[in-house]
Short mmCIF file of C-alpha atoms in Angstrom, two decimals:
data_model
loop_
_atom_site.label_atom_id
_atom_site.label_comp_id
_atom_site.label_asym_id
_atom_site.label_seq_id
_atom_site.Cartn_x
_atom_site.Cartn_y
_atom_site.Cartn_z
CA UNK A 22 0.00 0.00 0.00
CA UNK A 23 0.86 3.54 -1.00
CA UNK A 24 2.84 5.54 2.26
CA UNK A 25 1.89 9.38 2.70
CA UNK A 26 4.59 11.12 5.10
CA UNK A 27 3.45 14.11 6.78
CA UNK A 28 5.92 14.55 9.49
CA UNK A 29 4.75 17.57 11.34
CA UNK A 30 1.97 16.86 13.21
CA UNK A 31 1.03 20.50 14.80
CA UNK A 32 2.26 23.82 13.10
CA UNK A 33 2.31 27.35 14.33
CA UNK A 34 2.46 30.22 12.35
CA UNK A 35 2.08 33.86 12.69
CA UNK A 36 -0.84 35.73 11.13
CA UNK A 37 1.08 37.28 7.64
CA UNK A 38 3.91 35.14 7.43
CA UNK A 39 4.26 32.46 5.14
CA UNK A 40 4.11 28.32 5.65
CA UNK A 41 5.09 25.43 4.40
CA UNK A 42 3.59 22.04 4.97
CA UNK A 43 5.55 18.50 4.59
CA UNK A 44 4.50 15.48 2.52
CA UNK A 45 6.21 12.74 0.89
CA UNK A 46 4.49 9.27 -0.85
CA UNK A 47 6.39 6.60 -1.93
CA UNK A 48 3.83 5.66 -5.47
CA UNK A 49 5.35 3.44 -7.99
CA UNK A 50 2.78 4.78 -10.46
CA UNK A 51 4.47 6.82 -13.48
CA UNK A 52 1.25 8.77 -13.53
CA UNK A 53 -0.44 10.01 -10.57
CA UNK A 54 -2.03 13.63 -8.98
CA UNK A 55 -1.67 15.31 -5.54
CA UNK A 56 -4.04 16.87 -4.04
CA UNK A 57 -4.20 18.86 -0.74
CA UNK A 58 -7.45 19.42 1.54
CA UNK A 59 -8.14 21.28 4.42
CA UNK A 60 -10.21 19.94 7.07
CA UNK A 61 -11.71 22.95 9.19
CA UNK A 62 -12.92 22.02 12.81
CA UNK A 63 -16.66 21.82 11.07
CA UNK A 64 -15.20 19.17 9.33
CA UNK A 65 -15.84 19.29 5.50
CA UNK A 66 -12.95 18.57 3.24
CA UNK A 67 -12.07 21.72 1.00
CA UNK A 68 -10.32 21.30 -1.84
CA UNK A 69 -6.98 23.75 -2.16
CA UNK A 70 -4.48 22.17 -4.85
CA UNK A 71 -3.65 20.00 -7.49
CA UNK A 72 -0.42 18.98 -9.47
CA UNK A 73 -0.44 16.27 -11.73
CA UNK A 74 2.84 14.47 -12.40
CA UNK A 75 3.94 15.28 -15.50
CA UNK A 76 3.28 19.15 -14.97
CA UNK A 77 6.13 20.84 -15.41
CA UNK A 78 4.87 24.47 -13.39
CA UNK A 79 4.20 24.14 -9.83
CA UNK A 80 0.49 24.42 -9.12
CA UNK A 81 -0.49 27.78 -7.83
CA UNK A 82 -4.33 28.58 -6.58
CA UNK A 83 -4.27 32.06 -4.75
CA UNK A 84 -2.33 31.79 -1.62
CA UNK A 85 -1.63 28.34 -1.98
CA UNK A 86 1.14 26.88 -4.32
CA UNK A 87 3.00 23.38 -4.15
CA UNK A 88 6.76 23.16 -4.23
CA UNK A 89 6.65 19.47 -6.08
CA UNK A 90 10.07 17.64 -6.40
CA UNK A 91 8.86 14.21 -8.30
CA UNK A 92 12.71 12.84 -8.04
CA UNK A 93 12.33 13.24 -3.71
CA UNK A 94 8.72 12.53 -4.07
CA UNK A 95 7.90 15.30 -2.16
CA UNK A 96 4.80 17.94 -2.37
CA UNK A 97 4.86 20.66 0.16
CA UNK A 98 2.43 23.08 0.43
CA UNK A 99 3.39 26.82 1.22
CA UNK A 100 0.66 29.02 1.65
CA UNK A 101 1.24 32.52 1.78
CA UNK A 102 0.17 35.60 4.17
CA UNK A 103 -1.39 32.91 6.50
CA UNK A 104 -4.77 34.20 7.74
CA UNK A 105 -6.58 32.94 11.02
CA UNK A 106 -8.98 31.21 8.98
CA UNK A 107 -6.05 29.17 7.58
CA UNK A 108 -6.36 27.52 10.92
CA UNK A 109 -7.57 23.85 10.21
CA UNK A 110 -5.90 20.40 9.39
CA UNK A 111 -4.23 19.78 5.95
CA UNK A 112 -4.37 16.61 4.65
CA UNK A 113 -1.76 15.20 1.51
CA UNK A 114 -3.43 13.12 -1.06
CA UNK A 115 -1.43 11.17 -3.99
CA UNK A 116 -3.81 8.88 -6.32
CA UNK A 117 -2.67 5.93 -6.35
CA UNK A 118 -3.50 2.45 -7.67
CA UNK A 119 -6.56 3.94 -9.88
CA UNK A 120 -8.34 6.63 -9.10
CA UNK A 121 -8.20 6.57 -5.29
CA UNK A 122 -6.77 8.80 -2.57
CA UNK A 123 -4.69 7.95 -0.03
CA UNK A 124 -4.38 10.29 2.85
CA UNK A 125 -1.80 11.24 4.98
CA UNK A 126 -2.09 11.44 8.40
CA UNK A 127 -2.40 15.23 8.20
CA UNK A 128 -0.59 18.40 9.94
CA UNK A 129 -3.02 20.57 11.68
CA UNK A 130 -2.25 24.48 11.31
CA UNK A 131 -2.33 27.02 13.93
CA UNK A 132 -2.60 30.44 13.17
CA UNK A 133 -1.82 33.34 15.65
CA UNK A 134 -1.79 36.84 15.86
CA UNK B 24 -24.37 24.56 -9.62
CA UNK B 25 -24.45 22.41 -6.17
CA UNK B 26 -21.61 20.85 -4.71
CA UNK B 27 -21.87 17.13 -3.47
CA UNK B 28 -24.55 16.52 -1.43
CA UNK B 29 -24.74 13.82 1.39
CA UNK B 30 -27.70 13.20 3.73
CA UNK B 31 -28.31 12.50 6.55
CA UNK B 32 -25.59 15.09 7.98
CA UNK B 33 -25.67 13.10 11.37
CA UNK B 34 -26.96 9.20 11.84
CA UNK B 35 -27.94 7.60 14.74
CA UNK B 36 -28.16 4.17 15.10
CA UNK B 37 -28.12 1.45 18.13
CA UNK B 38 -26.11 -1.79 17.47
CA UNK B 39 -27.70 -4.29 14.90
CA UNK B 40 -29.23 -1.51 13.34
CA UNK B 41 -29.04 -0.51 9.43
CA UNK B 42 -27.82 2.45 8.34
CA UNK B 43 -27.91 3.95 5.23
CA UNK B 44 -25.84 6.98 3.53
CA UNK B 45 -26.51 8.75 0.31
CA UNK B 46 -24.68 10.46 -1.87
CA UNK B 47 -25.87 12.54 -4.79
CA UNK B 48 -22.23 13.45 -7.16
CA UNK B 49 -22.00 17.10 -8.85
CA UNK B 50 -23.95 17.69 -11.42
CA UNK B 51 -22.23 16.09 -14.85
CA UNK B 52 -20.01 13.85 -12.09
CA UNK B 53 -20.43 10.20 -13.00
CA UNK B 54 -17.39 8.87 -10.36
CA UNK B 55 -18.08 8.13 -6.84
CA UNK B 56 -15.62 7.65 -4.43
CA UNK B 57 -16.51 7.05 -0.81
CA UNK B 58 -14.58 7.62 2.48
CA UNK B 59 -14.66 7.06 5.64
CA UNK B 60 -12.55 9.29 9.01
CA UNK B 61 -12.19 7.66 12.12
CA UNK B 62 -11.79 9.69 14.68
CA UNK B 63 -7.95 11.59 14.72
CA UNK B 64 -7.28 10.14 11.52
CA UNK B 65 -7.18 10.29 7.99
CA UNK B 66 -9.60 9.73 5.50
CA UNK B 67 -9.20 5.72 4.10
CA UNK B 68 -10.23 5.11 0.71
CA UNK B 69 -13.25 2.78 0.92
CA UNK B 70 -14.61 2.52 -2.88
CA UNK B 71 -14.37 4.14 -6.03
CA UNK B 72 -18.25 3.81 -8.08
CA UNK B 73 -19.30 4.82 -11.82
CA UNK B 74 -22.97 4.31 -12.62
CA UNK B 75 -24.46 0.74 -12.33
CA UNK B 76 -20.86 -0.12 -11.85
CA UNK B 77 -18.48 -0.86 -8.57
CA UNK B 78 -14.41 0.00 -10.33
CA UNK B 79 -12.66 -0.80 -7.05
CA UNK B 80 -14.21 -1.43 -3.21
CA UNK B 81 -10.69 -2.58 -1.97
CA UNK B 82 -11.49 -0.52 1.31
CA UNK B 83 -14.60 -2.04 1.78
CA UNK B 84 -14.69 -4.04 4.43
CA UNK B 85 -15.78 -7.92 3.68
CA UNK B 86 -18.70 -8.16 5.74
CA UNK B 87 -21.86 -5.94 6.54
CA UNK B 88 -20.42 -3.01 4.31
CA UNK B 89 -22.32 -2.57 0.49
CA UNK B 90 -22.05 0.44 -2.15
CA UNK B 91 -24.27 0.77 -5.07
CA UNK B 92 -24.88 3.58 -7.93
CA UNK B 93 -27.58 2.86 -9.86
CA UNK B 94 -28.53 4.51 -13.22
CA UNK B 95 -31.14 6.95 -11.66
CA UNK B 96 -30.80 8.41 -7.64
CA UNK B 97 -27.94 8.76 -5.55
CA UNK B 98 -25.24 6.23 -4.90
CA UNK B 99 -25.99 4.60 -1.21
CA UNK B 100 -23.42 3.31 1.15
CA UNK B 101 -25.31 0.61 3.27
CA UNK B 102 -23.88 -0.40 6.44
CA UNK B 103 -26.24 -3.58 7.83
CA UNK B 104 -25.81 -4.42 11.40
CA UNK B 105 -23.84 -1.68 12.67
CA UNK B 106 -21.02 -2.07 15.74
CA UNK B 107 -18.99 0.41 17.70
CA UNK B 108 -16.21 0.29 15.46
CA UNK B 109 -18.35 1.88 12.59
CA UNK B 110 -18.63 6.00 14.36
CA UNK B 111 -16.62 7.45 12.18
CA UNK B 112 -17.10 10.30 9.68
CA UNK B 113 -17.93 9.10 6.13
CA UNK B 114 -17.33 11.56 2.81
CA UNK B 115 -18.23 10.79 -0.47
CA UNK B 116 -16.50 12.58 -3.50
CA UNK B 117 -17.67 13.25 -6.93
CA UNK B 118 -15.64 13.62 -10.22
CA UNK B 119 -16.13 14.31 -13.67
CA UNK B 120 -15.75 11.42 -16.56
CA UNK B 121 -13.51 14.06 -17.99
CA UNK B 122 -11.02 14.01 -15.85
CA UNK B 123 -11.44 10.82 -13.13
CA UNK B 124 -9.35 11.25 -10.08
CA UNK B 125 -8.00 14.49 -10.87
CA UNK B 126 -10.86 16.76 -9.48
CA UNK B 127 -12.83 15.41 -6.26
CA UNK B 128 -14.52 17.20 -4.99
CA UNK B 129 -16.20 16.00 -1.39
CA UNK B 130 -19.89 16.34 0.61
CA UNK B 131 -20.12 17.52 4.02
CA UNK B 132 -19.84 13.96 5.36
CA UNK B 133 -22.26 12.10 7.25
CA UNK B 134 -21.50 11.13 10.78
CA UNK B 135 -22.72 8.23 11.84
CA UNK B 136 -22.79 7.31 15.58
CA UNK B 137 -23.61 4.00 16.95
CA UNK B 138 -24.54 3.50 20.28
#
């Protein structure tokens, strides 16, 4: 089974300044997406990002972009000018296998003031 | 355009009990995915759905747990005589035939509660 690394389990940032969020997968797939959610405390899953592998340009939506090193398998997520609402849990999601996700075990962000 | 809807938002049920989740995809989404949280963790995969047609229920478990997405209505994930271990949180996601996998987008979730 596909392995999703987020290694920071808590964040903190300051309100304004900019973050970056871990993830690494381990696919074998030659073709494959990564997505990255954000999990408020209400609980719905909001859709932020996606890169597919053979893009060449980073993903950018807004405030969010992915740094995505396919040799490292790695797909941070940095997301600018952090606001309080930014304050949630982030969840890394490679397809794999078909069409499926497979989540990481998430980072949850803490914004402050 | 609506998102994905899910209903009920919050499910009850005592041990033995059915329950039963629905799921109606985006409009012009034929791909159904469903998911379920456990509490502190991440979503698991439980299976991927196209109409009239089950692509991959890997996740689901072997017993007790059925998925189904007929031609006409919502898809349904049926859970028949519920335990403990099923309270969890449990998303469906919808994408487009255009592009399958590469755009989900997710419901609100049901939670389901089992007492």
């Amino acid at each position: 089974a596909q392995k999703i690394t987020q290694t920071q389990p808590g964040m903190f940032v300051q309100e304004k300044e900019a973050v970056t969020l871990d993830c690494t997968y381990d696919t074998s797939d030659q073709s494959y997406g990564l997505f990255w959610y954000k999990q408020p405390s209400s609980g719905e899953m909001i859709f932020l990002i996606y890169q597919g592998s053979y893009d060449e340009q980073n993903a950018t939506e807004g405030r969010y972009s992915l740094n995505f090193q396919k040799a490292r398998k790695s797909a941070n997520l940095v997301i600018s000018a952090s606001q309080l609402g930014d304050s949630a849990m982030y969840f890394c999601a490679p397809t794999g296998g078909g069409n499926k996700l497979t989540f990481g075990t998430g980072t949850q962000l803490k914004v402050e003031l | 355009n609506a998102g994905v809807m899910q209903n009920p938002r919050h499910l009850v049920r005592r041990r033995g009990q059915e329950a039963r989740l629905r799921c109606s995809p985006m409009k012009g989404h034929s791909h159904v995915y469903w998911y379920r949280q456990l509490p502190e963790e991440g979503l698991k995969f439980m299976v991927y759905l196209q109409k009239e047609n089950i692509i991959d229920e890997s996740g689901m478990p072997k017993e007790r747990f059925s998925a189904e997405f007929p031609k006409e209505g919502p898809s349904i994930l049926r859970i028949q005589q519920v335990v403990r271990g099923d309270s969890a949180a449990y998303f469906c996601a919808s994408s487009p035939p255009s592009a399958p996998g590469q755009e989900q987008f997710f419901g609100p979730g049901t939670r389901l509660t089992v007492l």
